[in-house]
Short mmCIF file of C-alpha atoms and ligand atoms in Angstrom, two decimals:
data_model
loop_
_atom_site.label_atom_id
_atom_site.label_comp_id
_atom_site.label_asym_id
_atom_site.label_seq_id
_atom_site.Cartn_x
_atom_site.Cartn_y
_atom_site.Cartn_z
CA UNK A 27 41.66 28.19 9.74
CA UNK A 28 38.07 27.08 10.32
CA UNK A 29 36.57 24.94 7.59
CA UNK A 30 34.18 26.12 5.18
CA UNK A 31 31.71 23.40 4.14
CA UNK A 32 30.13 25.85 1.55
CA UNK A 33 32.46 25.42 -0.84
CA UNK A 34 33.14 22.09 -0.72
CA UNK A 35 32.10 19.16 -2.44
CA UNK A 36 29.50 16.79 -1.04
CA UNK A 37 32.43 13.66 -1.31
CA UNK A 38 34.41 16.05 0.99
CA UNK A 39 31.36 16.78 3.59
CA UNK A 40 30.75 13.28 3.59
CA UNK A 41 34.26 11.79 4.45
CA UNK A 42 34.68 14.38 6.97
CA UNK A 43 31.11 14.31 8.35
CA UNK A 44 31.44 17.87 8.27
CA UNK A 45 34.26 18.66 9.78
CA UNK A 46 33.06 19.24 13.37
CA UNK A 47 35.50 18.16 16.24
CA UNK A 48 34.49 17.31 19.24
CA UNK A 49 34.80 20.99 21.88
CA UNK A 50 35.57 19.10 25.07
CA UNK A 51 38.12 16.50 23.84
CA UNK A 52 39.35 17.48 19.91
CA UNK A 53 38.32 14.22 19.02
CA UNK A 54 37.77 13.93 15.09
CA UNK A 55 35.24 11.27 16.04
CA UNK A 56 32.44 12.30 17.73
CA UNK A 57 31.65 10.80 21.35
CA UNK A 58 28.38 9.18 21.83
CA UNK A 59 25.70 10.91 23.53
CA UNK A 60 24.13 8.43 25.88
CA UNK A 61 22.10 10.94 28.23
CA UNK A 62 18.08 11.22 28.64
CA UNK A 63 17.86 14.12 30.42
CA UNK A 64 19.85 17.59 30.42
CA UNK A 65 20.19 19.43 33.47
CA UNK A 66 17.81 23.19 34.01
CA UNK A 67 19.56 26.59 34.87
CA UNK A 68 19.55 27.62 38.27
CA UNK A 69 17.01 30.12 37.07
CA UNK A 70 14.85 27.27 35.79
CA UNK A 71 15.10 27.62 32.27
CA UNK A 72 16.75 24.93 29.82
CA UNK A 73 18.84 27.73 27.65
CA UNK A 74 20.88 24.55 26.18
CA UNK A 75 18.00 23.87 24.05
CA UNK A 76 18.07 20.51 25.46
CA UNK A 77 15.22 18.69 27.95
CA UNK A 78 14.70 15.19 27.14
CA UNK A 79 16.28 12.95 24.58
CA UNK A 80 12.80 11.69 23.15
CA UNK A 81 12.89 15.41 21.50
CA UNK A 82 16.31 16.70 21.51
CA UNK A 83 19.35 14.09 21.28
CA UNK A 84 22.71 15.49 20.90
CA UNK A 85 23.56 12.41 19.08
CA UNK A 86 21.05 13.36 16.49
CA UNK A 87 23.27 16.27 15.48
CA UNK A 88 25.81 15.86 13.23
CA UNK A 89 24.59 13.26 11.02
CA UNK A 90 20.74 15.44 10.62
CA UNK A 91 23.49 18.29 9.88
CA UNK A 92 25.42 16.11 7.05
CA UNK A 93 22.36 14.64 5.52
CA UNK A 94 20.78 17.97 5.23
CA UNK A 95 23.80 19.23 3.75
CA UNK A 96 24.13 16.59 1.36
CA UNK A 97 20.43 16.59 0.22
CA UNK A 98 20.63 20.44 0.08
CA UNK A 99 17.76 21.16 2.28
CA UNK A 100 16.78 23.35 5.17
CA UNK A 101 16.91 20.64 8.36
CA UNK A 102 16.97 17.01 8.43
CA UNK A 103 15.40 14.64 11.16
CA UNK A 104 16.43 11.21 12.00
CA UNK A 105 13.90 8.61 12.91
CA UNK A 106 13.54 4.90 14.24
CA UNK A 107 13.46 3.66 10.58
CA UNK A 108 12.59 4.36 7.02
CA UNK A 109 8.80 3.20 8.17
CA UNK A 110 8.65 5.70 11.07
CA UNK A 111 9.70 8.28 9.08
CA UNK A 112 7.71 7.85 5.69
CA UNK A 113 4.48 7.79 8.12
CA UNK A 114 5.73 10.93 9.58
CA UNK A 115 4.98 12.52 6.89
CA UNK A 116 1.43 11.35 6.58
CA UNK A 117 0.61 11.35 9.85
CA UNK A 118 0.99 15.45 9.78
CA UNK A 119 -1.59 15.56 7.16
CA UNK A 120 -5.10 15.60 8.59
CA UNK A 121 -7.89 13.25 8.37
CA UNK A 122 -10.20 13.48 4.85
CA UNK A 123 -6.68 14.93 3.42
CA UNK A 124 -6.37 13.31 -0.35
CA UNK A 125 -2.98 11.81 -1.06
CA UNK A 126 -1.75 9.95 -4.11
CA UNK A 127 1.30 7.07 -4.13
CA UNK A 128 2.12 4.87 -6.31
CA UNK A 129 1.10 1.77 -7.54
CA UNK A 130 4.37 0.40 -7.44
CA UNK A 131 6.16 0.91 -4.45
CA UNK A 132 8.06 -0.74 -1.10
CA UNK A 133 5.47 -3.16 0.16
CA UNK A 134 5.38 -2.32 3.42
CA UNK A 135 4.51 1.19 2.85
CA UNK A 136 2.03 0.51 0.72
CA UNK A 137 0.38 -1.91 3.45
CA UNK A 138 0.10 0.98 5.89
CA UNK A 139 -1.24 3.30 3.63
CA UNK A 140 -3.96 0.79 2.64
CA UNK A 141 -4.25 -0.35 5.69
CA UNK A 142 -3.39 1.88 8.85
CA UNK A 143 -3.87 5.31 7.00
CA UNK A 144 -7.17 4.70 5.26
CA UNK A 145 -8.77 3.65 8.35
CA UNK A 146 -7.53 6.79 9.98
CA UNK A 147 -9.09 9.20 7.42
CA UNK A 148 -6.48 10.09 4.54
CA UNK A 149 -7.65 9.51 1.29
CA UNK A 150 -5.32 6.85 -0.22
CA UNK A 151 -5.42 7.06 -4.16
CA UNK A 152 -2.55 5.04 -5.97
CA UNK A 153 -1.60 5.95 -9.43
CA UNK A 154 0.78 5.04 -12.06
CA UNK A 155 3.71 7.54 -11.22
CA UNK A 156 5.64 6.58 -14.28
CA UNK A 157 2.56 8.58 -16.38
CA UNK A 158 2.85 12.38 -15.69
CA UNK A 159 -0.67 12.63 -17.36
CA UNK A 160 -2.16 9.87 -15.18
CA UNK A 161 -0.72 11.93 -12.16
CA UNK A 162 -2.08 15.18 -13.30
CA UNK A 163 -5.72 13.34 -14.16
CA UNK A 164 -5.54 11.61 -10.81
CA UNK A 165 -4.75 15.32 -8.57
CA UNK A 166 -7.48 17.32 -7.03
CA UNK A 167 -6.68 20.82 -6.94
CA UNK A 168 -7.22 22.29 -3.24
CA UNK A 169 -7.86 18.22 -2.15
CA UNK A 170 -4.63 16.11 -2.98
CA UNK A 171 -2.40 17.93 0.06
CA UNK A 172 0.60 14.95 -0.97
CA UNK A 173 2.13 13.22 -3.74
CA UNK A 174 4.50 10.21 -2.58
CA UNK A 175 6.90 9.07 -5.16
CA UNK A 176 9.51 6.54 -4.83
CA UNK A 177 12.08 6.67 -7.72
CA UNK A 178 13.29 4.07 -8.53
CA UNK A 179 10.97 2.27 -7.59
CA UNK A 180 10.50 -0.83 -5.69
CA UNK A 181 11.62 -3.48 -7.16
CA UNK A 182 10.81 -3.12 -10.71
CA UNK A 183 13.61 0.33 -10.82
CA UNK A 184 10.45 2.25 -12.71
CA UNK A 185 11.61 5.90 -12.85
CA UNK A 186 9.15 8.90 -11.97
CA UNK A 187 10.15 12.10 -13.09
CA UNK A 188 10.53 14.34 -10.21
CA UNK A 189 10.78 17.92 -11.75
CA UNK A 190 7.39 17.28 -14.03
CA UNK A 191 5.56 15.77 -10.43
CA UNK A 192 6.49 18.67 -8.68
CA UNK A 193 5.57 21.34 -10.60
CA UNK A 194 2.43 19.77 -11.18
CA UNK A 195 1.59 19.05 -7.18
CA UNK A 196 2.43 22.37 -6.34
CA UNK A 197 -0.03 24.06 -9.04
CA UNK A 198 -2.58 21.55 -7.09
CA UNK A 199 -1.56 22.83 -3.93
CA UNK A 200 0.45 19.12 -3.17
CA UNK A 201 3.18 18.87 -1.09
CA UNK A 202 5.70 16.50 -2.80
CA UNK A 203 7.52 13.90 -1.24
CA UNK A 204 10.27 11.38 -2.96
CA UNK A 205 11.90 8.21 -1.27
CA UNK A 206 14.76 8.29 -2.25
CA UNK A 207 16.32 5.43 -0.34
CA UNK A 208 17.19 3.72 -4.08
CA UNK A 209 19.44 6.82 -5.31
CA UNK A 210 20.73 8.19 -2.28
CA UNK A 211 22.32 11.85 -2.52
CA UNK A 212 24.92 10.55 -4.58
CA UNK A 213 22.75 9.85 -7.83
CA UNK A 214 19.65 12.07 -7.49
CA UNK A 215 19.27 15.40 -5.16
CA UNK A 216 15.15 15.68 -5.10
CA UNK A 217 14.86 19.19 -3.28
CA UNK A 218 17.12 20.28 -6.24
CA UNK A 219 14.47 19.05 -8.54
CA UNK A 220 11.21 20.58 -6.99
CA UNK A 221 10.70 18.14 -4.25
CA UNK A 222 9.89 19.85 -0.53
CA UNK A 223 10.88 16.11 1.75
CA UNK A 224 13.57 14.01 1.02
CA UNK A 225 12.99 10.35 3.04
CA UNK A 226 15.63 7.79 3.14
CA UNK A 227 15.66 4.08 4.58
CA UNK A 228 18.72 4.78 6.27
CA UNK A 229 18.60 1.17 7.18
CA UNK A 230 19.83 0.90 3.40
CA UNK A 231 22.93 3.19 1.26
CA UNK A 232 23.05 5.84 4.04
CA UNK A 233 24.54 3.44 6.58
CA UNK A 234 25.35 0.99 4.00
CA UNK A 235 26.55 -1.96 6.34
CA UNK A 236 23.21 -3.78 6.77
CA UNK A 237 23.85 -3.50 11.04
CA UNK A 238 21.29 -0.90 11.57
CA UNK A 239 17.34 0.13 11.04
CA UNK A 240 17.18 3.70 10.88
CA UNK A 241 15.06 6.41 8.74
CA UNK A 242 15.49 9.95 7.40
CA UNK A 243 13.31 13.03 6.42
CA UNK A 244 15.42 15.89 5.09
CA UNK A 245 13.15 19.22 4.72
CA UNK A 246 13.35 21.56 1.69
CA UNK A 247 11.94 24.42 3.78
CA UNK A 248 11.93 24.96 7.72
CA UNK A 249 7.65 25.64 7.66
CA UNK A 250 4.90 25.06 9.40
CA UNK A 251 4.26 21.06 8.09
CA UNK A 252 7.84 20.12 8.79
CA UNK A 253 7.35 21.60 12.58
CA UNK A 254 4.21 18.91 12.55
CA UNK A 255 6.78 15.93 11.11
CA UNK A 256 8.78 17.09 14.10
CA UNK A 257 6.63 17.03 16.63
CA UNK A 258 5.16 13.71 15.39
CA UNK A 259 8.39 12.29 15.90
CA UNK A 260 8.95 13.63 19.44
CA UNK A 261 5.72 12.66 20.19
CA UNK A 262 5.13 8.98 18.90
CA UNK A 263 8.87 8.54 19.87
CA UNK A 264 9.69 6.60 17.45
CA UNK A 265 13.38 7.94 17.89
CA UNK A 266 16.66 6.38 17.00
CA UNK A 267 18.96 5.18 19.56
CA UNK A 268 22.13 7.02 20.13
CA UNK A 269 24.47 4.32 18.96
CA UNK A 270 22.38 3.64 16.16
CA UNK A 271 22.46 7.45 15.28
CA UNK A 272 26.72 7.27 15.65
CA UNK A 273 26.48 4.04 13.42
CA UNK A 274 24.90 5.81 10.97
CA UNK A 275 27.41 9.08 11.03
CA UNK A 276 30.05 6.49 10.31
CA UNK A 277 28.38 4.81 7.56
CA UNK A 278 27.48 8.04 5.43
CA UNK A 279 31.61 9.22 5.68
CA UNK A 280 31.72 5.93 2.72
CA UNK A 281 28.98 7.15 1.15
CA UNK A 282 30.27 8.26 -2.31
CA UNK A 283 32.63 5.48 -2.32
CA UNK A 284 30.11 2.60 -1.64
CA UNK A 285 27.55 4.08 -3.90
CA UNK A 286 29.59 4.73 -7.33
CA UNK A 287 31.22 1.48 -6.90
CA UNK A 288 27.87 -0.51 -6.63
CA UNK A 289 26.34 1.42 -8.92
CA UNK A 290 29.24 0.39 -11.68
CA UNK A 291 29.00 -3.27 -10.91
CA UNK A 292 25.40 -2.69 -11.50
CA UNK A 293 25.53 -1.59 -14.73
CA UNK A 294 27.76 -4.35 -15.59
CA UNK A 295 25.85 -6.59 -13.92
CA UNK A 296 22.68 -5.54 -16.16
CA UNK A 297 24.53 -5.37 -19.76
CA UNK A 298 25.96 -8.75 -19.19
CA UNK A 299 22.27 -10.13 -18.75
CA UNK A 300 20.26 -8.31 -20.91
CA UNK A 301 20.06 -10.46 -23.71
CA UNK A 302 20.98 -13.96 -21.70
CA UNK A 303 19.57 -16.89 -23.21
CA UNK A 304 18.09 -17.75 -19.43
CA UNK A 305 16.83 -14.05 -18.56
CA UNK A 306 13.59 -13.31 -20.08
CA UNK A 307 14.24 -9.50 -19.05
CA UNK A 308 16.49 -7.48 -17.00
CA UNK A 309 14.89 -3.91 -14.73
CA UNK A 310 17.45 -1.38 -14.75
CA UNK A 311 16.93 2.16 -15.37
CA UNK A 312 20.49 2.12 -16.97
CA UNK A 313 20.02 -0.04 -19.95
CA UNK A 314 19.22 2.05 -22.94
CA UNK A 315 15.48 0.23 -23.58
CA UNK A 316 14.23 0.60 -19.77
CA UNK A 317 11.17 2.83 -18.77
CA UNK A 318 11.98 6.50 -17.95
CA UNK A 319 15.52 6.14 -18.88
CA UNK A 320 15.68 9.50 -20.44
CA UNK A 321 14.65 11.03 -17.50
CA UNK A 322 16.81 9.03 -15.61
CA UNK A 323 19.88 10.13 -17.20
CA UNK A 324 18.86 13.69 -16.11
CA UNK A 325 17.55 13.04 -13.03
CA UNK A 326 20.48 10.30 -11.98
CA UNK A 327 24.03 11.84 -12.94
CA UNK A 328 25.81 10.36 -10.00
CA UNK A 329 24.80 6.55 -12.08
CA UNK A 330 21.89 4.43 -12.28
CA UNK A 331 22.06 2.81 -8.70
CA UNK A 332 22.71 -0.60 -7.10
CA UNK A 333 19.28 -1.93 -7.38
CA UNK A 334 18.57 -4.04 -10.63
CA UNK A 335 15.90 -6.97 -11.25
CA UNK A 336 16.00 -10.19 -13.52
CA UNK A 337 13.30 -12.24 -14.38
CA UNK A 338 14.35 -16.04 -14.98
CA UNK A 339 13.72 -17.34 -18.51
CA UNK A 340 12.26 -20.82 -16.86
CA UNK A 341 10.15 -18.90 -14.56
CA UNK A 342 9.28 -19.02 -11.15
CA UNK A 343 10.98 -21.81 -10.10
CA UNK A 344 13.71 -21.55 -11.80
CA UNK A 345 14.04 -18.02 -9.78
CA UNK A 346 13.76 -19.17 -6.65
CA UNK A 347 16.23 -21.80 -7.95
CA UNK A 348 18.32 -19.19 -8.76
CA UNK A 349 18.67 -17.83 -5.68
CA UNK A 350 19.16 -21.45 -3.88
CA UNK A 351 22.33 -21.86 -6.25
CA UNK A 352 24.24 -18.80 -5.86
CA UNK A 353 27.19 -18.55 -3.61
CA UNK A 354 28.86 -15.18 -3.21
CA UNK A 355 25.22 -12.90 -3.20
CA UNK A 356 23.37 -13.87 -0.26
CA UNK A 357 19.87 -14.67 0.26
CA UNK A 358 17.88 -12.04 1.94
CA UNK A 359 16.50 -9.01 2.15
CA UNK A 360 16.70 -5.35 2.42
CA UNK A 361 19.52 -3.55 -0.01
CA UNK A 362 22.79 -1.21 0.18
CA UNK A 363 25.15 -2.85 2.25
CA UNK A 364 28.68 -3.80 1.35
CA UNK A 365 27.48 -7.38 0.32
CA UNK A 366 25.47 -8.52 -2.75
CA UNK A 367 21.68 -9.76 -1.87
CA UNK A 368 19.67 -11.53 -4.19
CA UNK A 369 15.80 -11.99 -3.12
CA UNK A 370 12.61 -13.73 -4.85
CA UNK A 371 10.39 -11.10 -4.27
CA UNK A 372 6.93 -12.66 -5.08
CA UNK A 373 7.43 -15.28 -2.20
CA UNK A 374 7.67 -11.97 0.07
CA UNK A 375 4.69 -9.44 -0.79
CA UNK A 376 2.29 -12.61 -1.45
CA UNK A 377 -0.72 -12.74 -3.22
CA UNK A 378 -1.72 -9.51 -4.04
CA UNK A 379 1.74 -8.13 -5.41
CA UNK A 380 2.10 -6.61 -8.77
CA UNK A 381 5.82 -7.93 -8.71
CA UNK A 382 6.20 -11.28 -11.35
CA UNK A 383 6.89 -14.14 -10.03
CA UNK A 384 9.46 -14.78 -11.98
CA UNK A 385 11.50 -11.72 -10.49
CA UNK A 386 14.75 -11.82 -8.63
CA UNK A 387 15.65 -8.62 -7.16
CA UNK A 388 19.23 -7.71 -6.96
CA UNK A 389 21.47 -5.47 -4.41
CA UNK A 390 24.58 -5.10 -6.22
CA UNK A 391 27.32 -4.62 -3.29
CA UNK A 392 31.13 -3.88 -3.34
CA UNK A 393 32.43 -6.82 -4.50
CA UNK A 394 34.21 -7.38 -7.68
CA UNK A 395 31.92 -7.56 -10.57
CA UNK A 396 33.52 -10.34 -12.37
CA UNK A 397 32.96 -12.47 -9.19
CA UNK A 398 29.06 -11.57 -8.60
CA UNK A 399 28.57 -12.12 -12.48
CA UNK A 400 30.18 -15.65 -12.57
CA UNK A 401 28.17 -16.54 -9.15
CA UNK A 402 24.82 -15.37 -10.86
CA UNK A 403 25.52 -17.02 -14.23
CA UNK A 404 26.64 -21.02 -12.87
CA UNK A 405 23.22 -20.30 -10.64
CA UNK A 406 20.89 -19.74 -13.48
CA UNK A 407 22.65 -22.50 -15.57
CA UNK A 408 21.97 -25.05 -12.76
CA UNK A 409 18.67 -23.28 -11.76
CA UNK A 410 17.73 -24.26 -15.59
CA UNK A 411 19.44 -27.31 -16.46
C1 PLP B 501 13.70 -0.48 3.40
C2 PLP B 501 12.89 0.55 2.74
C3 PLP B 501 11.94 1.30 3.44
C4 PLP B 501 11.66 1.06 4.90
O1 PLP B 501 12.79 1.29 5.72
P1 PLP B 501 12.97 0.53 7.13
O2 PLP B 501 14.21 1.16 7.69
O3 PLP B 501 13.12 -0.93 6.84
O4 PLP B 501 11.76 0.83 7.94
C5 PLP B 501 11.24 2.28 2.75
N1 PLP B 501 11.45 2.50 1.45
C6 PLP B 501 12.35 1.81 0.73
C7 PLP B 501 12.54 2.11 -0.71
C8 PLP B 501 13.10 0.81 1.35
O5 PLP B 501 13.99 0.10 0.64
#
């Protein structure tokens, strides 16, 4: 009997990868698909569908076909890295196009759109997407053509209601897109909630091993502007390698697994600090008192995530003395790999970051909670002594 992914559950889709098996060899695995360039008809045509790998990579395949399965959307593309596929999207806007993002968000996103995209013509307007009326105040009917939201949000885990955002972009005539690199399919499912792109760091819980860069855009609807992400992609190239692409297949089978067990360590992680004598405040959109946790605990029934932040009673240098003490979480950055990071964000995004400098920004991994809490709390003790 042929499988039927429709009625499965996205755990099973996941660990399987689908299902598919390999025609030529029945492998369960797939092979990887080195080739560049795909042999013409003898009539000249290319009826494979298939010319040159910068556009069409077999190796794309399956993986584009899980993720869009898993974020319940139309299509999914897979790009060089979260960067090259978050600027995707802008890059099919056009010139004098108004867009709002928020005020807090991944750094290095925001730098382009400052930076890169405002000298190229789009109309960069950052707002405070935790405020639904500051959004709808900030949006110019006919103008804004995109609202960028990142929930949660880099790396203070601020929550922006994706339902309310999207119905009120799409009165304005917005597109709305959500990174959702911090929630990953497992906790939040955007396009469910209004959103028409999906874009993942797949760099991060996707492939979950920290031995990759890769990106993601996963389309609501096959239309005209996700034909123009496409095409952006084929023609910047900035395409993922074909190894990179298999890497990634095999990451996303753990998924569910690697997600609901960091995102349970998390939570522990963040009720056994709030209220510690040497953390002035702990970010975590699952602690009863954080920002937008009533709309997280609509908008995030797979858990509250892996990402949490503390800020160091003794301040900044006791944070970055923090992370010089620690032990089992490892210091560095990037997120949603099997292993615990622990990173002193201020030092990174420099002067002009909203981020406090007392703020240490936590990827909760796989290991066992009672260790990472014990390594955390002899660090702070000596990091204040
Ligand atoms: C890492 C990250 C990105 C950028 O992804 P790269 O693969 O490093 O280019 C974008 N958004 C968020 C939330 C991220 O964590």
């Amino acid at each position: 009997m042929k499988l039927n992914p429709e009625h499965l559950k996205p755990e099973s889709i996941a660990a399987q990868a689908l299902g598919w098996i390999d025609d030529a060899t029945r492998a369960i695995t797939p092979p990887i698909h080195v080739s560049s360039t795909y042999l013409r008809d003898d009539d000249n045509q290319y009826r494979s569908g298939r010319v040159y790998a910068r556009a069409d990579n077999p190796a794309f395949d399956q993986a584009e076909a899980v993720l869009a399965k898993l974020e319940n959307g139309a299509q999914a593309a897979l790009f060089a890295s979260g960067m090259a596929a978050a600027t995707a999207v802008f890059q099919a806007l056009a010139p004098g196009d108004h867009v709002l993002a928020p005020k807090v968000m991944y750094w290095s996103l925001r730098n382009w759109l400052m930076g890169f995209a405002s000298h190229w013509g789009l109309k960069v307007e950052l707002v405070d997407m935790t405020d639904v009326a500051a959004v709808q105040a900030a949006i110019r009917p006919g103008k804004t053509k995109l609202v960028w939201v990142e929930t949660p949000a880099n790396p203070m885990w601020t929550i922006t209601d994706i339902a309310a955002t999207a119905a009120l972009s799409h009165a304005a005539g917005a597109l709305l897109a959500v990174d959702s690199t911090v929630a990953s399919p497992v906790i939040t499912r955007p396009l469910d909630l209004g959103a028409d792109i999906v874009m993942h760091a797949a760099t991060k819980y996707l492939n979950g091993h920290s031995d990759l860069i890769a990106g993601a855009l996963v389309a609501r609807e096959n239309n005209d502007f996700w034909q123009r992400v496409k095409k952006i992609r084929a023609q910047n190239g900035a395409t993922l390698g074909s190894f990179e692409a298999w890497l990634l297949l095999r990451g996303m089978r753990t998924l569910y697994l690697r997600v609901r067990a960091a995102s349970q360590s998390a939570q522990l992680v963040a009720d056994y600090f709030n209220g510690h004598s040497l953390v002035r405040e702990v970010l975590y959109p699952g602690l009863p008192g954080a920002q937008g946790h009533a709309i997280a605990l609509k908008q995030m029934p797979g858990g509250f995530g892996g990402m949490l932040s503390i800020r160091a009673a003794g301040g900044e240098a006791a944070a970055i003395a923090t992370a010089a003490k620690v032990a089992l979480w490892k210091r560095a950055t990037s997120l949603g790999g099997t292993e615990s990071l622990i990173e002193h964000r201020a030092s990174v995004e420099g002067a002009d970051s909203p981020v406090p400098t007392d703020l240490l920004r936590l990827s909760v991994g796989i290991e066992d909670a009672d260790d990472l809490i014990a390594d955390l709390e002899q660090a702070l003790q000596l990091a204040h002594q």
